Amino acid sequence: MNNWSQVPFIRILLPFIGGILTAIHYTGFVAERSDLLLILIASLFTITALFIFTKRLNLSYAYSWLWGSAATILLFITGLSLTLLHTEKLKQDHFSKYLHSAELFYVKAVESCLEKEKSYKVSARVIAVKSNNVWIETSGKAVCYFAKGKIFEKIRYGDCLIVKAGFSEIKPPQNPSEFNYKQFLSFHGIYHQAYVSPQHFISAGTNIGNKLLRASYGLRDHLLSVYKENGVEGEEL
């Protein structure tokens, strides 16, 4: 008995997931061949549609694997293509395209400050960059590190900032057994980081953002302040 026939959903899901994983681990290689992918998708979709809707092309059972193979490849490429479409750094307006000429960055915090040992860490969305004295709307997120100090401690979710900093790609792990922080952040659409010094920072006001998220971060910050008041610090905090 063919057990695969009993689980059609799994047969559909596996090649789709395979395409997603391939796009994640070989992003650059696949992205360079995006035009070829579009041609393959169009061709396979046409062939599959012909098999389904044209009775003359209905194959005998002995050759039914041809239809199955075409459908499997189509699902694989569809998963791969959808992942590329949702990979922020491949978008034409991603802020990294302007790093060589950017003078200033207009960013919005997408979370409150996270206190580290020697700095504050904030994940931020780069809304626009100033290049050649012109503000250009952009997309993409990055990690910003700020020096310890009261001025940076008050950064909250939704706050907008204008910063002057040198954004660089997050480095891969140096040791084989080391946690892959670069890959972890890439799953959240973050590929760059920058250190912002106090003299290269201007507050651009508060953007309310999502009210539910803002309330959630507010509750978290209040809880952390309670811990601090009761002597919790360091790694425990």
Coordinates of N, CA and C in Angstrom, one line a residue:
M1 N 0.8 -1.2 0.0 CA 0.0 0.0 0.0 C 0.9 1.3 0.0
N2 N 0.5 2.2 -0.8 CA 1.2 3.5 -0.9 C 0.8 4.4 0.2
N3 N 1.6 4.5 1.3 CA 1.2 5.3 2.4 C 1.1 6.8 2.1
W4 N 1.9 7.2 1.1 CA 1.9 8.7 0.7 C 0.5 9.1 0.2
S5 N -0.2 8.2 -0.3 CA -1.5 8.6 -0.8 C -2.5 8.9 0.3
Q6 N -2.1 8.5 1.5 CA -3.0 8.7 2.7 C -2.7 10.1 3.3
V7 N -1.6 10.8 3.0 CA -1.3 12.0 3.6 C -0.9 13.1 2.5
P8 N -1.9 13.5 1.7 CA -1.6 14.4 0.6 C -1.1 15.7 1.1
F9 N -1.5 16.2 2.2 CA -1.1 17.5 2.8 C 0.4 17.5 3.0
I10 N 1.0 16.4 3.5 CA 2.4 16.2 3.7 C 3.2 16.3 2.4
R11 N 2.6 15.6 1.4 CA 3.3 15.6 0.1 C 3.3 17.0 -0.5
I12 N 2.4 17.8 -0.2 CA 2.4 19.2 -0.7 C 3.3 20.1 0.2
L13 N 3.3 19.8 1.5 CA 4.0 20.6 2.4 C 5.6 20.5 2.3
L14 N 6.0 19.3 2.2 CA 7.5 19.0 2.2 C 8.3 19.8 1.1
P15 N 7.9 19.7 -0.2 CA 8.6 20.5 -1.2 C 8.5 22.0 -0.9
F16 N 7.4 22.5 -0.4 CA 7.2 23.9 -0.1 C 8.2 24.3 1.0
I17 N 8.3 23.5 2.0 CA 9.2 23.8 3.1 C 10.7 23.7 2.6
G18 N 10.9 22.8 1.7 CA 12.2 22.6 1.1 C 12.7 23.9 0.4
G19 N 11.7 24.5 -0.3 CA 12.0 25.8 -1.0 C 12.3 26.9 -0.1
I20 N 11.6 26.9 1.0 CA 11.8 28.0 2.0 C 13.2 27.9 2.6
L21 N 13.6 26.6 3.0 CA 14.9 26.4 3.7 C 16.0 26.7 2.7
T22 N 15.8 26.3 1.4 CA 16.8 26.6 0.4 C 17.1 28.1 0.3
A23 N 16.0 28.9 0.3 CA 16.1 30.4 0.1 C 16.7 31.0 1.3
I24 N 16.5 30.4 2.5 CA 17.1 30.9 3.8 C 18.6 30.7 3.8
H25 N 19.0 29.5 3.4 CA 20.5 29.2 3.6 C 21.3 29.5 2.3
Y26 N 20.7 29.8 1.2 CA 21.4 30.2 0.0 C 20.8 31.4 -0.7
T27 N 20.5 32.4 0.2 CA 19.8 33.6 -0.3 C 20.5 34.3 -1.4
G28 N 21.8 34.5 -1.3 CA 22.6 35.3 -2.3 C 22.6 34.5 -3.6
F29 N 22.9 33.2 -3.6 CA 23.0 32.4 -4.8 C 21.6 32.4 -5.5
V30 N 20.5 32.2 -4.8 CA 19.2 32.2 -5.4 C 18.7 33.5 -5.9
A31 N 19.0 34.6 -5.2 CA 18.6 35.9 -5.6 C 19.2 36.3 -6.9
E32 N 20.4 35.9 -7.2 CA 21.1 36.3 -8.4 C 20.4 35.6 -9.6
R33 N 19.6 34.6 -9.4 CA 18.9 33.9 -10.4 C 17.4 34.0 -10.4
S34 N 17.0 35.2 -9.8 CA 15.5 35.4 -9.7 C 14.8 35.5 -11.0
D35 N 15.4 36.0 -12.1 CA 14.7 36.0 -13.4 C 14.5 34.6 -13.9
L36 N 15.4 33.7 -13.7 CA 15.3 32.3 -14.1 C 14.1 31.7 -13.3
L37 N 14.0 32.0 -12.0 CA 12.9 31.5 -11.2 C 11.6 31.8 -11.7
L38 N 11.4 33.1 -12.1 CA 10.1 33.6 -12.7 C 9.8 32.8 -13.9
I39 N 10.7 32.5 -14.8 CA 10.5 31.8 -16.0 C 10.1 30.3 -15.7
L40 N 10.8 29.7 -14.7 CA 10.4 28.4 -14.3 C 9.0 28.3 -13.7
I41 N 8.7 29.2 -12.9 CA 7.4 29.2 -12.3 C 6.3 29.3 -13.3
A42 N 6.5 30.3 -14.3 CA 5.5 30.4 -15.3 C 5.3 29.2 -16.2
S43 N 6.5 28.6 -16.5 CA 6.5 27.4 -17.3 C 5.8 26.2 -16.6
L44 N 6.2 26.0 -15.4 CA 5.6 24.9 -14.6 C 4.1 25.1 -14.3
F45 N 3.7 26.3 -14.1 CA 2.3 26.6 -13.8 C 1.5 26.3 -15.1
T46 N 2.0 26.7 -16.2 CA 1.3 26.4 -17.5 C 1.2 24.9 -17.8
I47 N 2.3 24.2 -17.5 CA 2.3 22.7 -17.8 C 1.3 22.1 -16.8
T48 N 1.3 22.5 -15.5 CA 0.4 21.9 -14.6 C -1.0 22.1 -14.9
A49 N -1.3 23.4 -15.3 CA -2.7 23.7 -15.7 C -3.2 22.9 -16.9
L50 N -2.3 22.7 -17.9 CA -2.6 21.9 -19.0 C -3.0 20.5 -18.7
F51 N -2.2 19.9 -17.7 CA -2.5 18.5 -17.3 C -3.8 18.4 -16.6
I52 N -4.2 19.5 -15.9 CA -5.4 19.5 -15.1 C -6.7 19.7 -16.0
F53 N -6.6 20.7 -16.9 CA -7.8 21.1 -17.6 C -7.9 20.6 -19.0
T54 N -6.9 19.9 -19.5 CA -6.9 19.4 -20.9 C -7.0 17.8 -20.8
K55 N -8.1 17.3 -21.2 CA -8.3 15.8 -21.1 C -7.4 15.1 -22.0
R56 N -7.0 15.7 -23.2 CA -6.2 15.0 -24.1 C -4.8 14.7 -23.6
L57 N -4.4 15.6 -22.6 CA -3.1 15.4 -22.0 C -3.0 14.5 -20.8
N58 N -4.2 14.0 -20.4 CA -4.2 13.1 -19.3 C -3.4 11.9 -19.6
L59 N -2.4 11.6 -18.7 CA -1.5 10.5 -18.9 C -2.0 9.2 -18.3
S60 N -1.5 8.1 -18.8 CA -1.8 6.9 -18.2 C -1.2 6.8 -16.9
Y61 N -1.6 5.8 -16.1 CA -1.1 5.7 -14.7 C 0.4 5.5 -14.7
A62 N 0.9 4.8 -15.7 CA 2.4 4.6 -15.8 C 3.2 5.8 -15.9
Y63 N 2.6 6.9 -16.4 CA 3.4 8.2 -16.6 C 2.8 9.3 -15.7
S64 N 2.1 8.9 -14.7 CA 1.5 9.9 -13.8 C 2.6 10.6 -13.0
W65 N 3.7 10.0 -12.8 CA 4.8 10.6 -12.1 C 5.3 11.9 -12.7
L66 N 5.0 12.1 -14.0 CA 5.4 13.3 -14.7 C 4.6 14.5 -14.1
W67 N 3.3 14.3 -13.9 CA 2.5 15.3 -13.3 C 2.9 15.6 -11.9
G68 N 3.2 14.5 -11.1 CA 3.6 14.7 -9.7 C 4.9 15.4 -9.6
S69 N 5.8 15.1 -10.5 CA 7.1 15.8 -10.5 C 7.0 17.3 -10.8
A70 N 6.2 17.6 -11.8 CA 6.0 19.0 -12.1 C 5.3 19.8 -11.0
A71 N 4.4 19.2 -10.3 CA 3.7 19.8 -9.2 C 4.7 20.0 -8.0
T72 N 5.5 19.0 -7.8 CA 6.5 19.1 -6.7 C 7.5 20.2 -6.9
I73 N 8.0 20.3 -8.1 CA 9.0 21.3 -8.5 C 8.3 22.7 -8.3
L74 N 7.1 22.8 -8.8 CA 6.4 24.1 -8.7 C 6.2 24.5 -7.3
L75 N 5.9 23.6 -6.4 CA 5.7 23.9 -5.0 C 7.0 24.3 -4.3
F76 N 8.1 23.6 -4.7 CA 9.4 24.0 -4.2 C 9.8 25.4 -4.6
I77 N 9.7 25.7 -5.9 CA 10.0 27.0 -6.4 C 9.1 28.1 -5.8
T78 N 7.9 27.8 -5.6 CA 6.9 28.7 -5.0 C 7.4 29.1 -3.6
G79 N 7.7 28.1 -2.8 CA 8.2 28.3 -1.4 C 9.5 29.2 -1.4
L80 N 10.4 28.9 -2.4 CA 11.6 29.6 -2.5 C 11.4 31.0 -2.9
S81 N 10.5 31.3 -3.9 CA 10.2 32.6 -4.3 C 9.5 33.5 -3.3
L82 N 8.5 32.9 -2.6 CA 7.8 33.7 -1.5 C 8.8 34.1 -0.4
T83 N 9.7 33.2 -0.1 CA 10.7 33.6 0.9 C 11.6 34.7 0.5
L84 N 12.0 34.7 -0.8 CA 12.8 35.8 -1.3 C 12.0 37.1 -1.3
L85 N 10.7 37.1 -1.7 CA 9.9 38.3 -1.7 C 9.8 38.9 -0.3
H86 N 9.9 38.1 0.8 CA 9.7 38.5 2.1 C 11.1 38.8 2.8
T87 N 12.2 38.6 2.0 CA 13.5 38.9 2.6 C 13.8 40.4 2.4
E88 N 13.8 41.2 3.5 CA 13.9 42.6 3.4 C 15.1 43.1 2.7
K89 N 16.3 42.5 2.9 CA 17.5 43.1 2.4 C 17.5 43.0 0.9
L90 N 16.6 42.2 0.3 CA 16.6 42.1 -1.2 C 15.7 43.2 -1.8
K91 N 15.0 43.9 -1.0 CA 14.1 45.0 -1.5 C 14.9 46.1 -2.1
Q92 N 14.3 46.7 -3.2 CA 15.1 47.8 -3.8 C 15.2 49.1 -2.9
D93 N 14.3 49.2 -2.0 CA 14.4 50.4 -1.1 C 15.1 50.1 0.2
H94 N 15.7 49.0 0.4 CA 16.4 48.7 1.6 C 17.5 49.7 1.9
F95 N 17.6 50.2 3.1 CA 18.5 51.2 3.5 C 20.0 50.9 3.2
S96 N 20.3 49.6 3.2 CA 21.7 49.2 2.9 C 22.2 49.6 1.5
K97 N 21.2 49.9 0.6 CA 21.6 50.3 -0.8 C 22.2 51.7 -0.8
Y98 N 22.0 52.5 0.4 CA 22.5 53.8 0.4 C 23.6 54.0 1.4
L99 N 24.2 53.0 1.9 CA 25.2 53.1 3.0 C 26.4 53.9 2.5
H100 N 26.8 53.7 1.3 CA 28.0 54.4 0.7 C 27.8 55.9 0.7
S101 N 26.6 56.4 0.6 CA 26.4 57.9 0.5 C 25.5 58.5 1.6
A102 N 25.0 57.7 2.5 CA 24.1 58.2 3.5 C 24.8 59.1 4.5
E103 N 24.2 60.2 4.8 CA 24.7 61.1 5.8 C 24.0 61.0 7.2
L104 N 22.7 60.8 7.1 CA 21.9 60.7 8.4 C 20.9 59.6 8.2
F105 N 20.4 59.0 9.3 CA 19.4 57.9 9.3 C 18.3 58.3 10.2
Y106 N 17.1 58.3 9.6 CA 15.9 58.5 10.4 C 15.3 57.2 10.8
V107 N 15.3 56.8 12.1 CA 14.9 55.5 12.6 C 13.8 55.6 13.6
K108 N 13.1 54.5 13.7 CA 12.0 54.4 14.7 C 12.3 53.1 15.5
A109 N 12.3 53.2 16.8 CA 12.6 52.1 17.7 C 11.4 51.1 17.6
V110 N 11.7 49.8 17.4 CA 10.6 48.8 17.3 C 10.5 48.0 18.6
E111 N 11.3 48.4 19.6 CA 11.3 47.9 21.0 C 11.9 48.9 21.9
S112 N 11.7 48.7 23.2 CA 12.4 49.5 24.2 C 13.8 49.1 24.3
C113 N 14.6 50.0 25.0 CA 16.0 49.7 25.2 C 16.2 48.4 26.0
L114 N 17.2 47.6 25.6 CA 17.6 46.4 26.3 C 19.0 46.7 26.8
E115 N 19.1 46.7 28.1 CA 20.4 47.1 28.8 C 21.4 45.9 28.7
K116 N 22.6 46.2 28.1 CA 23.7 45.3 28.0 C 24.7 45.7 29.0
E117 N 25.8 44.9 29.0 CA 26.9 45.2 30.0 C 27.5 46.6 29.9
K118 N 27.7 47.0 28.6 CA 28.4 48.3 28.4 C 27.6 49.2 27.5
S119 N 26.4 48.9 27.1 CA 25.6 49.7 26.2 C 24.1 49.4 26.3
Y120 N 23.4 50.2 25.6 CA 21.9 49.9 25.4 C 21.7 49.4 24.0
K121 N 20.9 48.4 23.8 CA 20.6 47.9 22.5 C 19.2 48.2 22.1
V122 N 19.0 48.7 20.9 CA 17.6 49.0 20.4 C 17.5 48.5 19.0
S123 N 16.5 47.7 18.7 CA 16.2 47.3 17.3 C 15.3 48.4 16.7
A124 N 15.7 48.9 15.6 CA 15.0 50.0 15.0 C 14.8 49.8 13.5
R125 N 13.7 50.4 13.0 CA 13.4 50.4 11.6 C 13.9 51.7 11.0
V126 N 14.6 51.5 9.9 CA 15.2 52.7 9.2 C 14.2 53.2 8.2
I127 N 13.5 54.3 8.6 CA 12.4 54.8 7.8 C 12.9 55.6 6.6
A128 N 14.0 56.3 6.8 CA 14.6 57.2 5.7 C 16.1 57.4 5.9
V129 N 16.7 57.7 4.8 CA 18.2 58.1 4.9 C 18.3 59.4 4.2
K130 N 19.3 60.2 4.6 CA 19.6 61.5 4.0 C 20.9 61.2 3.1
S131 N 20.7 61.3 1.8 CA 21.8 61.0 0.9 C 21.9 62.2 -0.1
N132 N 23.1 62.8 -0.2 CA 23.3 63.9 -1.1 C 22.3 65.0 -0.8
N133 N 22.0 65.3 0.5 CA 21.2 66.3 1.0 C 19.7 66.1 0.7
V134 N 19.3 64.9 0.3 CA 17.9 64.6 0.0 C 17.5 63.4 0.9
W135 N 16.3 63.5 1.5 CA 15.8 62.4 2.3 C 15.1 61.4 1.4
I136 N 15.5 60.2 1.6 CA 14.9 59.1 0.7 C 14.2 58.1 1.6
E137 N 13.0 57.8 1.3 CA 12.2 56.8 2.1 C 12.8 55.4 1.9
T138 N 13.0 54.6 3.0 CA 13.6 53.3 2.9 C 12.9 52.3 3.7
S139 N 13.3 51.1 3.7 CA 12.8 50.0 4.5 C 14.0 49.2 5.1
G140 N 13.6 48.3 6.0 CA 14.7 47.5 6.7 C 14.9 47.9 8.1
K141 N 15.4 46.9 8.9 CA 15.7 47.1 10.3 C 17.1 46.9 10.6
A142 N 17.6 47.4 11.7 CA 19.0 47.3 12.2 C 19.0 47.3 13.7
V143 N 20.1 46.9 14.2 CA 20.4 47.0 15.7 C 21.3 48.2 15.9
C144 N 20.8 49.0 16.8 CA 21.6 50.2 17.2 C 22.1 50.1 18.7
Y145 N 23.3 50.3 18.9 CA 23.9 50.3 20.3 C 24.2 51.7 20.7
F146 N 23.8 52.0 21.9 CA 24.0 53.4 22.5 C 24.8 53.3 23.7
A147 N 25.6 54.3 24.0 CA 26.4 54.4 25.2 C 25.5 54.4 26.4
K148 N 26.0 53.9 27.5 CA 25.3 54.0 28.8 C 25.1 55.5 29.2
G149 N 23.8 55.8 29.5 CA 23.5 57.2 29.9 C 22.0 57.4 30.0
K150 N 21.6 58.4 30.8 CA 20.2 58.6 31.0 C 19.5 59.0 29.7
I151 N 20.2 59.7 28.8 CA 19.5 60.1 27.6 C 19.1 58.9 26.7
F152 N 19.9 57.9 26.7 CA 19.5 56.7 25.9 C 18.6 55.7 26.7
E153 N 18.7 55.8 28.0 CA 17.9 54.8 28.8 C 16.4 55.1 28.6
K154 N 16.1 56.3 28.2 CA 14.6 56.7 28.1 C 14.0 56.3 26.7
I155 N 14.8 55.8 25.8 CA 14.3 55.4 24.5 C 13.3 54.3 24.6
R156 N 12.1 54.5 24.1 CA 11.0 53.5 24.2 C 10.5 53.1 22.8
Y157 N 9.7 52.1 22.8 CA 9.1 51.6 21.5 C 8.3 52.8 20.9
G158 N 8.5 53.0 19.6 CA 7.8 54.0 18.9 C 8.5 55.4 18.8
D159 N 9.6 55.5 19.6 CA 10.4 56.8 19.5 C 11.1 56.9 18.2
C160 N 11.2 58.1 17.7 CA 11.9 58.4 16.4 C 13.2 59.1 16.7
L161 N 14.2 58.7 16.0 CA 15.5 59.3 16.2 C 16.2 59.6 14.9
I162 N 17.0 60.7 14.9 CA 17.9 60.9 13.7 C 19.3 60.7 14.2
V163 N 20.0 59.7 13.6 CA 21.3 59.3 14.0 C 22.3 59.4 12.8
K164 N 23.6 59.7 13.2 CA 24.7 59.6 12.3 C 25.6 58.5 12.7
A165 N 25.6 57.4 12.0 CA 26.4 56.3 12.4 C 26.8 55.5 11.1
G166 N 27.8 54.6 11.4 CA 28.3 53.8 10.3 C 27.7 52.4 10.4
F167 N 26.7 52.1 9.7 CA 26.1 50.7 9.7 C 26.9 49.7 9.0
S168 N 27.1 48.6 9.6 CA 27.9 47.5 9.0 C 27.1 46.2 9.1
E169 N 27.5 45.2 8.3 CA 26.8 43.9 8.4 C 27.2 43.2 9.6
I170 N 26.3 42.5 10.2 CA 26.6 41.7 11.4 C 27.5 40.6 11.0
K171 N 28.6 40.4 11.8 CA 29.6 39.4 11.5 C 29.1 38.0 11.9
P172 N 29.5 37.0 11.1 CA 29.1 35.6 11.4 C 30.0 35.1 12.6
P173 N 29.6 34.0 13.2 CA 30.4 33.5 14.3 C 31.8 33.1 13.9
Q174 N 32.7 33.4 14.8 CA 34.2 33.1 14.6 C 34.6 31.7 14.9
N175 N 33.8 31.0 15.7 CA 34.1 29.6 16.1 C 33.0 28.7 15.6
P176 N 33.3 27.5 15.2 CA 32.3 26.5 14.7 C 31.1 26.2 15.7
S177 N 31.4 26.2 17.0 CA 30.4 25.9 18.0 C 29.7 27.1 18.6
E178 N 30.1 28.3 18.1 CA 29.5 29.5 18.6 C 28.1 29.8 18.1
F179 N 27.3 30.4 18.9 CA 25.9 30.7 18.5 C 25.9 31.6 17.3
N180 N 25.1 31.3 16.3 CA 25.1 32.1 15.1 C 24.1 33.2 15.3
Y181 N 24.6 34.3 15.9 CA 23.8 35.5 16.1 C 23.4 36.2 14.9
K182 N 24.2 36.1 13.8 CA 23.9 36.7 12.5 C 22.7 36.1 11.9
Q183 N 22.6 34.7 11.9 CA 21.5 34.0 11.4 C 20.3 34.2 12.2
F184 N 20.4 34.3 13.5 CA 19.3 34.5 14.4 C 18.6 35.8 14.1
L185 N 19.4 36.9 13.9 CA 18.8 38.2 13.6 C 18.2 38.3 12.2
S186 N 18.8 37.5 11.3 CA 18.3 37.5 9.9 C 16.9 37.0 9.8
F187 N 16.5 36.0 10.8 CA 15.2 35.5 10.8 C 14.2 36.6 11.2
H188 N 14.7 37.7 11.8 CA 13.9 38.8 12.2 C 14.1 40.0 11.2
G189 N 14.7 39.8 10.1 CA 14.9 40.8 9.1 C 15.9 41.8 9.4
I190 N 16.9 41.5 10.3 CA 17.9 42.4 10.7 C 19.3 41.8 10.2
Y191 N 20.0 42.7 9.5 CA 21.3 42.3 8.9 C 22.4 43.2 9.2
H192 N 22.1 44.4 9.8 CA 23.1 45.4 10.0 C 23.1 45.9 11.5
Q193 N 24.2 46.5 11.9 CA 24.2 47.1 13.2 C 25.1 48.4 13.2
A194 N 24.9 49.2 14.2 CA 25.7 50.4 14.3 C 25.8 50.9 15.8
Y195 N 26.9 51.5 16.1 CA 27.1 52.1 17.4 C 26.9 53.6 17.2
V196 N 26.0 54.2 18.1 CA 25.6 55.6 18.0 C 26.2 56.3 19.2
S197 N 27.1 57.3 19.0 CA 27.7 58.1 20.0 C 26.7 59.2 20.4
P198 N 26.8 59.7 21.7 CA 25.9 60.8 22.2 C 25.9 62.0 21.3
Q199 N 27.0 62.4 20.7 CA 27.0 63.6 19.9 C 26.4 63.4 18.5
H200 N 26.1 62.2 18.1 CA 25.5 61.9 16.8 C 24.1 61.4 16.9
F201 N 23.3 62.0 17.8 CA 22.0 61.5 18.1 C 21.0 62.7 18.3
I202 N 19.9 62.7 17.7 CA 18.9 63.8 17.9 C 17.5 63.1 18.0
S203 N 16.8 63.4 19.1 CA 15.4 62.9 19.2 C 14.5 63.6 18.2
A204 N 13.7 62.8 17.5 CA 12.8 63.4 16.5 C 11.3 63.2 16.9
G205 N 11.1 63.1 18.2 CA 9.7 63.0 18.7 C 9.3 61.5 19.0
T206 N 8.1 61.4 19.5 CA 7.5 60.1 19.8 C 6.5 59.7 18.8
N207 N 6.6 58.5 18.3 CA 5.6 58.0 17.4 C 4.9 56.9 18.1
I208 N 3.6 57.1 18.3 CA 2.8 56.2 19.2 C 2.9 54.7 18.7
G209 N 2.9 54.5 17.4 CA 3.0 53.1 17.0 C 1.8 52.3 17.3
N210 N 2.0 51.0 17.4 CA 1.0 50.1 17.8 C 0.7 50.2 19.3
K211 N -0.6 50.5 19.7 CA -0.9 50.8 21.1 C -0.7 49.6 21.9
L212 N -1.1 48.4 21.4 CA -1.0 47.2 22.2 C 0.5 46.9 22.5
L213 N 1.4 47.0 21.5 CA 2.8 46.8 21.7 C 3.4 47.8 22.7
R214 N 3.0 49.1 22.5 CA 3.5 50.1 23.4 C 3.1 49.8 24.8
A215 N 1.9 49.4 25.0 CA 1.4 49.1 26.4 C 2.2 47.9 26.9
S216 N 2.5 46.9 26.1 CA 3.2 45.7 26.5 C 4.6 46.0 26.9
Y217 N 5.3 46.8 26.1 CA 6.7 47.2 26.4 C 6.7 48.1 27.7
G218 N 5.6 48.9 27.9 CA 5.5 49.7 29.1 C 5.4 48.9 30.3
L219 N 4.6 47.8 30.3 CA 4.5 46.9 31.4 C 5.8 46.2 31.7
R220 N 6.5 45.8 30.6 CA 7.8 45.1 30.8 C 8.8 46.1 31.5
D221 N 8.9 47.3 31.0 CA 9.8 48.3 31.6 C 9.5 48.5 33.1
H222 N 8.2 48.6 33.4 CA 7.8 48.8 34.8 C 8.3 47.6 35.7
L223 N 8.1 46.4 35.1 CA 8.5 45.2 35.9 C 10.0 45.2 36.1
L224 N 10.8 45.6 35.1 CA 12.2 45.6 35.2 C 12.7 46.7 36.3
S225 N 11.9 47.8 36.3 CA 12.3 48.8 37.3 C 12.0 48.3 38.7
V226 N 11.0 47.5 38.9 CA 10.7 46.9 40.2 C 11.8 46.0 40.6
Y227 N 12.3 45.2 39.6 CA 13.5 44.3 39.9 C 14.7 45.1 40.4
K228 N 15.0 46.2 39.6 CA 16.1 47.0 40.0 C 16.0 47.6 41.4
E229 N 14.8 48.1 41.7 CA 14.6 48.7 43.0 C 14.8 47.7 44.1
N230 N 14.7 46.4 43.8 CA 14.8 45.3 44.8 C 16.2 44.6 44.7
G231 N 17.1 45.3 44.1 CA 18.5 44.8 44.1 C 18.9 43.7 43.1
V232 N 18.0 43.5 42.1 CA 18.3 42.5 41.0 C 19.1 43.2 40.0
E233 N 20.3 42.7 39.6 CA 21.2 43.3 38.7 C 22.0 42.3 37.9
G234 N 22.8 42.8 37.0 CA 23.7 41.9 36.3 C 23.0 40.9 35.4
E235 N 23.5 39.7 35.3 CA 23.0 38.6 34.5 C 21.6 38.2 34.9
E236 N 21.3 38.3 36.3 CA 20.0 38.0 36.8 C 18.9 38.9 36.2
L237 N 19.3 40.2 36.2 CA 18.3 41.2 35.7 C 18.1 41.0 34.2

